[in-house]
Every structure is written in structure tokens, then in C-alpha cells.
XYZ file of N, CA and C in Angstrom:
462
model
N 3.989 -45.417 -2.606
C 3.855 -45.026 -1.619
C 4.054 -44.236 -1.312
N 3.008 -44.422 0.541
C 2.716 -43.148 0.874
C 3.340 -42.403 1.450
N 3.762 -41.041 2.317
C 4.538 -40.751 2.595
C 5.247 -40.961 4.186
N 4.147 -41.254 4.896
C 4.667 -42.685 5.864
C 5.617 -43.491 5.929
N 5.518 -44.442 4.767
C 6.143 -45.012 4.810
C 7.920 -44.605 4.023
N 7.663 -43.516 2.769
C 8.760 -43.318 2.965
C 10.259 -42.704 3.470
N 9.420 -41.991 4.539
C 9.913 -41.656 5.561
C 10.513 -43.116 6.401
N 10.074 -43.599 6.916
C 10.255 -44.704 7.692
C 11.524 -45.123 7.401
N 10.985 -45.880 5.218
C 12.163 -46.641 5.560
C 13.673 -45.188 5.121
N 13.272 -44.134 4.402
C 14.631 -43.316 4.756
C 15.707 -43.107 5.617
N 14.773 -43.105 7.123
C 15.242 -43.034 8.346
C 15.858 -44.804 8.256
N 15.413 -45.951 7.959
C 16.009 -47.217 8.367
C 17.658 -47.777 7.805
N 16.944 -46.689 6.301
C 17.859 -47.024 4.429
C 19.155 -46.159 5.212
N 18.994 -45.433 5.722
C 20.573 -44.585 6.590
C 20.885 -44.913 8.014
N 20.143 -46.199 8.517
C 20.289 -46.165 10.199
C 20.357 -45.130 10.857
N 18.957 -44.762 11.036
C 18.543 -43.828 11.795
C 17.824 -43.982 13.447
N 17.887 -43.723 14.044
C 17.679 -44.510 15.135
C 16.387 -43.583 15.362
N 14.834 -44.182 15.455
C 13.855 -43.172 15.970
C 13.229 -43.985 17.247
N 12.069 -43.121 17.756
C 10.573 -43.321 18.965
C 9.811 -42.937 17.545
N 9.328 -43.985 17.523
C 7.642 -43.772 17.140
C 7.015 -44.452 17.987
N 5.650 -43.300 18.074
C 4.425 -43.273 19.508
C 3.449 -42.684 18.924
N 2.554 -44.256 18.653
C 1.524 -44.502 18.067
C 0.106 -44.042 18.892
N -0.860 -42.797 18.638
C -1.421 -42.171 19.465
C -2.820 -41.854 18.986
N -4.019 -41.293 19.633
C -5.319 -41.017 19.454
C -4.585 -40.011 18.463
N -5.739 -39.482 16.146
C -5.392 -38.420 15.987
C -5.387 -37.264 16.277
N -4.645 -36.167 15.913
C -3.999 -35.313 16.590
C -4.021 -34.317 15.817
N -4.162 -32.991 15.462
C -4.685 -31.853 15.055
C -4.145 -30.713 14.983
N -3.011 -30.184 16.081
C -2.378 -29.467 16.966
C -1.125 -29.747 17.798
N -0.107 -28.801 17.519
C 1.085 -29.397 17.892
C 0.962 -28.876 19.520
N 0.062 -28.763 19.806
C -0.703 -28.395 21.586
C -1.343 -29.928 22.354
N -2.200 -30.510 20.764
C -2.808 -31.887 20.937
C -1.606 -32.723 21.097
N -0.528 -32.548 20.379
C 0.509 -33.100 19.905
C 0.935 -33.599 21.503
N 1.281 -32.197 21.829
C 2.593 -32.723 22.926
C 1.165 -33.453 24.436
N -0.261 -32.812 24.370
C -0.827 -33.216 25.291
C -0.361 -34.869 25.441
N -0.803 -35.505 24.384
C -0.657 -36.945 24.612
C 0.629 -37.520 24.636
N 1.403 -37.102 23.345
C 3.190 -37.100 24.158
C 4.306 -37.162 24.874
N 3.731 -35.704 25.906
C 4.527 -35.057 26.152
C 5.832 -35.000 25.855
N 5.446 -34.198 24.554
C 6.737 -33.542 23.947
C 6.766 -32.354 24.062
N 8.024 -31.370 24.579
C 7.535 -30.142 25.042
C 6.824 -29.792 22.887
N 6.456 -28.549 23.306
C 6.065 -27.701 21.966
C 6.722 -27.088 20.891
N 8.216 -26.539 21.688
C 9.541 -26.365 21.002
C 10.545 -27.298 20.299
N 10.281 -28.155 20.419
C 10.891 -29.914 20.272
C 9.755 -30.108 19.128
N 8.707 -30.007 19.455
C 8.430 -30.897 18.063
C 7.852 -29.529 16.981
N 7.893 -30.431 16.400
C 8.143 -29.225 14.932
C 6.488 -29.533 14.155
N 6.199 -28.339 13.230
C 5.430 -28.254 12.712
C 5.587 -28.290 11.168
N 5.485 -28.281 9.768
C 5.396 -27.793 8.516
C 4.657 -27.412 7.896
N 5.089 -26.307 7.286
C 3.678 -25.598 6.649
C 4.199 -25.238 5.243
N 2.818 -26.038 4.174
C 3.599 -25.871 2.907
C 2.650 -24.180 2.774
N 3.847 -24.396 1.854
C 3.015 -22.291 1.207
C 2.839 -22.086 -0.241
N 2.354 -21.785 -1.165
C 2.052 -21.491 -2.395
C 2.566 -19.989 -2.715
N 3.971 -19.306 -3.403
C 3.718 -18.626 -4.610
C 3.486 -18.345 -5.686
N 4.136 -17.595 -6.612
C 4.129 -17.071 -8.242
C 5.156 -17.844 -8.996
N 6.087 -18.158 -7.355
C 7.653 -19.159 -7.959
C 7.083 -20.898 -7.733
N 5.613 -21.161 -7.606
C 5.250 -22.652 -6.820
C 5.668 -22.909 -5.393
N 5.760 -23.863 -5.017
C 5.439 -24.488 -3.655
C 6.774 -23.940 -2.699
N 7.037 -24.285 -1.417
C 8.007 -24.280 -0.381
C 7.379 -24.993 1.323
N 8.429 -26.027 1.571
C 7.656 -26.077 2.745
C 8.206 -25.300 4.318
N 8.478 -24.667 5.105
C 8.383 -24.269 5.983
C 8.311 -25.324 7.359
N 9.149 -25.357 8.341
C 9.276 -25.831 9.469
C 9.515 -24.990 10.593
N 8.995 -25.188 11.805
C 8.989 -24.468 12.313
C 9.100 -24.631 14.221
N 9.381 -24.208 15.486
C 8.651 -25.226 16.466
C 7.429 -24.618 16.563
N 6.559 -25.680 17.280
C 5.214 -26.390 17.108
C 4.446 -25.488 18.276
N 5.557 -24.198 19.130
C 4.585 -22.884 19.403
C 4.811 -21.573 18.715
N 4.987 -21.876 17.617
C 5.917 -20.645 16.642
C 5.079 -19.796 15.701
N 4.735 -18.997 14.845
C 4.286 -19.121 13.950
C 5.081 -17.737 12.766
N 4.343 -18.279 11.389
C 5.902 -18.271 10.664
C 5.092 -16.516 10.974
N 6.241 -15.541 9.903
C 6.699 -14.055 10.169
C 6.369 -13.845 8.423
N 5.522 -13.337 8.250
C 5.418 -13.165 6.551
C 6.162 -12.330 6.221
N 7.091 -11.205 6.656
C 7.506 -10.406 6.148
C 9.257 -11.072 5.378
N 9.248 -11.856 6.656
C 10.546 -12.712 6.522
C 10.465 -14.024 5.323
N 9.252 -14.636 5.036
C 8.406 -15.153 4.505
C 8.709 -14.643 3.304
N 8.482 -13.665 2.357
C 8.807 -12.949 1.691
C 9.564 -12.510 1.025
N 11.040 -12.638 2.024
C 12.271 -11.733 1.444
C 12.993 -13.453 0.869
N 12.575 -14.014 1.889
C 12.952 -15.483 1.309
C 11.944 -16.087 0.038
N 11.510 -15.824 0.586
C 11.128 -16.990 -1.119
C 11.478 -15.962 -2.267
N 11.318 -14.358 -2.297
C 12.118 -13.466 -3.524
C 10.176 -13.249 -4.071
N 8.873 -13.204 -3.254
C 7.828 -13.512 -4.035
C 7.287 -12.556 -3.086
N 6.434 -11.530 -3.921
C 5.808 -10.328 -2.697
C 4.667 -10.938 -2.052
N 4.081 -11.771 -2.513
C 3.144 -12.521 -2.438
C 2.768 -14.087 -1.563
N 1.725 -14.864 -0.816
C 1.604 -15.938 -1.262
C 1.263 -16.634 0.075
N 0.578 -17.661 -0.138
C -0.793 -17.938 0.857
C -0.500 -19.671 1.334
N -1.197 -20.039 1.933
C -0.518 -21.741 2.783
C -1.499 -21.903 2.099
N -1.209 -23.434 1.197
C -1.851 -24.236 0.576
C -2.614 -25.234 1.022
N -3.837 -25.522 0.174
C -4.888 -25.594 0.100
C -4.973 -27.375 1.147
N -6.208 -27.254 1.416
C -6.104 -29.370 1.977
C -5.645 -30.185 0.442
N -5.983 -29.342 -0.616
C -6.480 -30.468 -1.940
C -4.591 -29.894 -2.354
N -3.612 -28.661 -2.331
C -2.894 -28.995 -3.140
C -2.067 -29.390 -1.614
N -2.386 -29.752 -0.506
C -1.008 -29.948 0.246
C -1.131 -31.792 -0.130
N -2.348 -31.841 -0.317
C -2.912 -34.247 -0.733
C -1.949 -34.118 -1.798
N -2.507 -33.669 -2.879
C -2.016 -33.768 -3.618
C -0.198 -33.427 -4.002
N 1.006 -32.434 -3.101
C 2.630 -32.450 -3.545
C 2.737 -33.031 -2.034
N 2.193 -32.933 -0.900
C 2.534 -34.234 0.089
C 2.123 -35.564 0.561
N 0.719 -35.613 -0.077
C 0.089 -36.964 0.156
C -0.431 -37.404 1.707
N -0.531 -36.135 2.138
C -1.686 -36.523 3.232
C -1.945 -34.991 3.445
N -2.960 -34.930 4.539
C -4.127 -33.919 4.927
C -3.303 -33.333 5.663
N -3.755 -31.949 5.579
C -3.207 -30.516 6.439
C -3.017 -30.751 8.085
N -1.875 -30.593 9.161
C -2.103 -30.651 10.349
C -1.027 -32.967 10.166
N -0.523 -32.961 9.394
C 0.296 -34.213 9.516
C 1.203 -33.599 8.311
N 1.607 -32.743 7.576
C 3.154 -32.426 7.157
C 4.048 -33.160 7.664
N 5.039 -33.468 7.384
C 6.173 -33.057 7.116
C 7.586 -33.472 6.863
N 8.575 -32.892 8.217
C 9.694 -31.602 7.553
C 11.151 -32.685 6.711
N 9.817 -33.233 5.892
C 11.480 -33.834 4.517
C 10.280 -33.376 3.407
N 10.836 -31.874 2.856
C 10.907 -31.395 1.687
C 11.381 -32.863 0.496
N 12.548 -33.497 0.931
C 13.002 -34.569 -0.328
C 12.378 -35.205 -1.161
N 11.118 -36.105 0.518
C 10.335 -37.355 0.256
C 8.490 -36.028 -1.625
N 8.820 -35.163 -0.725
C 7.849 -34.787 -1.646
C 8.310 -33.729 -3.022
N 9.624 -33.841 -3.066
C 10.432 -32.656 -4.012
C 9.794 -31.460 -4.071
N 9.896 -30.754 -2.968
C 10.111 -30.080 -2.403
C 11.149 -28.786 -1.414
N 11.526 -27.285 -1.976
C 12.521 -26.835 -1.152
C 11.946 -26.567 0.174
N 12.833 -27.031 1.352
C 12.763 -26.564 2.716
C 13.392 -25.394 3.335
N 12.508 -25.131 4.089
C 13.179 -24.532 4.919
C 13.543 -24.079 6.235
N 14.274 -24.454 6.719
C 13.864 -24.702 8.595
C 14.346 -23.596 9.439
N 13.338 -23.227 10.755
C 13.655 -22.141 11.442
C 15.107 -22.236 12.242
N 16.064 -21.404 12.416
C 17.109 -21.854 12.794
C 17.016 -22.004 14.361
N 15.863 -21.347 15.197
C 15.423 -21.794 16.565
C 15.259 -23.232 16.622
N 14.799 -24.415 15.084
C 14.527 -25.672 15.709
C 16.105 -26.028 16.015
N 17.138 -25.758 14.475
C 18.733 -26.316 15.241
C 18.909 -26.841 16.654
N 18.262 -25.877 17.507
C 19.211 -25.694 18.659
C 18.825 -26.185 20.080
N 17.870 -27.304 19.444
C 17.078 -28.210 20.257
C 18.440 -29.890 20.456
N 18.315 -30.928 20.712
C 18.778 -31.725 20.609
C 18.276 -33.520 19.955
N 16.517 -32.516 19.612
C 15.479 -34.182 19.107
C 15.021 -32.719 18.393
N 14.180 -33.856 17.649
C 12.981 -33.486 17.056
C 11.823 -34.114 17.082
N 10.934 -33.959 16.704
C 9.862 -34.564 16.509
C 8.774 -33.866 16.353
N 8.049 -34.889 15.365
C 7.339 -34.513 13.862
C 6.097 -35.287 13.374
N 5.132 -34.982 13.309
C 3.507 -36.428 12.063
C 4.839 -36.823 11.003
N 4.637 -37.565 10.864
C 5.401 -37.800 9.396
C 4.198 -38.816 8.619
N 3.467 -37.820 7.839
C 2.487 -37.850 7.299
C 0.874 -38.142 7.970
N 0.798 -38.114 9.131
C -0.004 -38.856 9.742
C -0.810 -38.231 11.201
N -1.321 -37.964 11.007
C -2.199 -37.517 12.339
C -1.996 -38.533 13.895
N -1.468 -39.990 13.595
C -1.866 -40.394 14.525
C -0.246 -41.521 15.268
N 0.774 -40.945 15.315
C 1.696 -40.727 14.483
C 2.587 -39.820 14.832
N 3.425 -40.103 15.930
C 4.651 -39.007 15.978
C 6.115 -39.393 15.805
N 6.874 -39.044 15.449
C 8.296 -39.389 15.574
C 9.705 -38.742 16.318
N 10.475 -39.102 17.007
C 11.251 -38.549 17.395
C 11.716 -39.037 17.073
N 13.340 -38.116 16.969
C 14.759 -38.871 16.413
C 15.968 -37.535 17.054
N 17.244 -37.400 16.734
C 18.111 -36.950 16.696
C 18.348 -36.073 16.087
N 18.341 -34.614 16.557
C 18.620 -33.613 15.776
C 19.520 -33.346 14.969
N 20.979 -34.039 15.038
C 22.150 -34.184 14.426
C 21.629 -35.549 12.882
N 21.578 -36.619 13.868
C 21.113 -37.299 12.491
C 19.875 -37.000 11.675
N 18.696 -36.145 11.886
C 18.068 -35.675 10.546
C 18.869 -34.357 10.202
N 19.660 -34.484 10.467
C 20.161 -33.036 9.619
C 20.797 -33.478 8.502
N 21.839 -34.955 9.135
C 21.946 -35.763 7.899
C 21.400 -35.961 6.849
N 20.327 -36.249 6.811
C 19.559 -36.721 5.378
C 18.312 -35.563 5.198
N 18.402 -34.287 5.306
C 18.018 -33.583 4.527
C 18.404 -32.257 3.926
N 17.971 -31.938 3.201
C 18.124 -31.078 1.951
C 17.277 -29.897 2.137
N 17.924 -28.402 3.524
C 17.060 -27.787 4.041
C 18.163 -26.342 3.830
N 17.155 -25.088 3.494
C 18.259 -23.878 4.420
C 17.503 -23.500 5.521
N 18.762 -22.983 6.367
C 17.905 -22.477 7.939
C 17.994 -21.282 7.533
N 16.947 -20.156 8.336
C 16.795 -19.096 8.368
C 15.863 -18.864 8.970
N 15.682 -17.636 9.086
C 14.633 -17.119 10.651
C 13.281 -16.418 9.966
N 12.631 -17.350 10.334
C 11.317 -18.133 9.446
C 10.509 -17.476 11.232
N 10.770 -17.294 11.273
C 9.366 -16.959 12.817
C 9.354 -15.512 13.346
N 8.048 -15.541 14.114
C 7.878 -13.935 14.556
C 8.416 -14.250 15.843
N 9.242 -12.482 16.394
C 10.000 -12.345 17.546
C 8.580 -12.190 18.454
């Protein structure tokens, strides 16, 4: 089953209301904002990283950047890199830029920036470049297994 269908099934099986917007393929957070009107801070990007300890997924606002020092400390590794397109496909079942904020769907530990948790809604790509899903943050928090941490540059 593809990640999009897994995410839809997860939301529906937990009776979570969500809005789904289909649009032309987009590849950046800014493009998502342009085609959907979703504010950058509400839209999240999910970045897969690899260290000597394995893979981890980091979820942050669309207008933010990861802080390398904070990531090293959080994962307990002195060095890490972003996953290659092939690794993203292998681990998450999607292309770079379509990563989704559900570590459990791909059996990957997930860290979510604390600033994301200040929103009332969350919007994301569900493993596809041509779709954006929006749902209430409190519903999202009920179905994820993550660690909240300060992971962005300030």
C-alpha cells in the first residue's frame, strides 16, 4: 500500500476530519502556499535524515530551517546528512519533497518542532506532490508517536 493510502486509512480509521486539496504538483513549501493559500508556518515539511544510528524524520514549519547543532544533540550523533532520493523512496515510499509527517507509517523515529505545536491546524503533503491535507493539530497529535523538540534555527 502506498503512503498516501496508509495516511488516508489512518485518518479515517481514527474518525479524524480532514480537508484534502488536489492541485498541480508542487515541490517547495512556498509553492504549496501559492497554490493552496496555506500559511507557511501552518504547512509543515518533513525531512528524512541519516546518521550512524539510522534514519530519523524531522517535522518543522514550512518557513523554517533545521539547526544542525540541535539535531546532532537530539540524535546523539556527531554527524548526519539528508537522505538521498533513493533512500527517501526506500524508507518512505515517496519522492523527495513529498515526505509526510507520520514516522509510524514508515517505521521511523519522528521529531516535531515545538513551534508546530502552537498552531491550531497542520497541513502537509501525504506522500504526493499533488495533494495537501489539512487537519486540526489536536487530532494530529492523537495519532502520532513523536518527540517534540526545538529543532529549528532562530
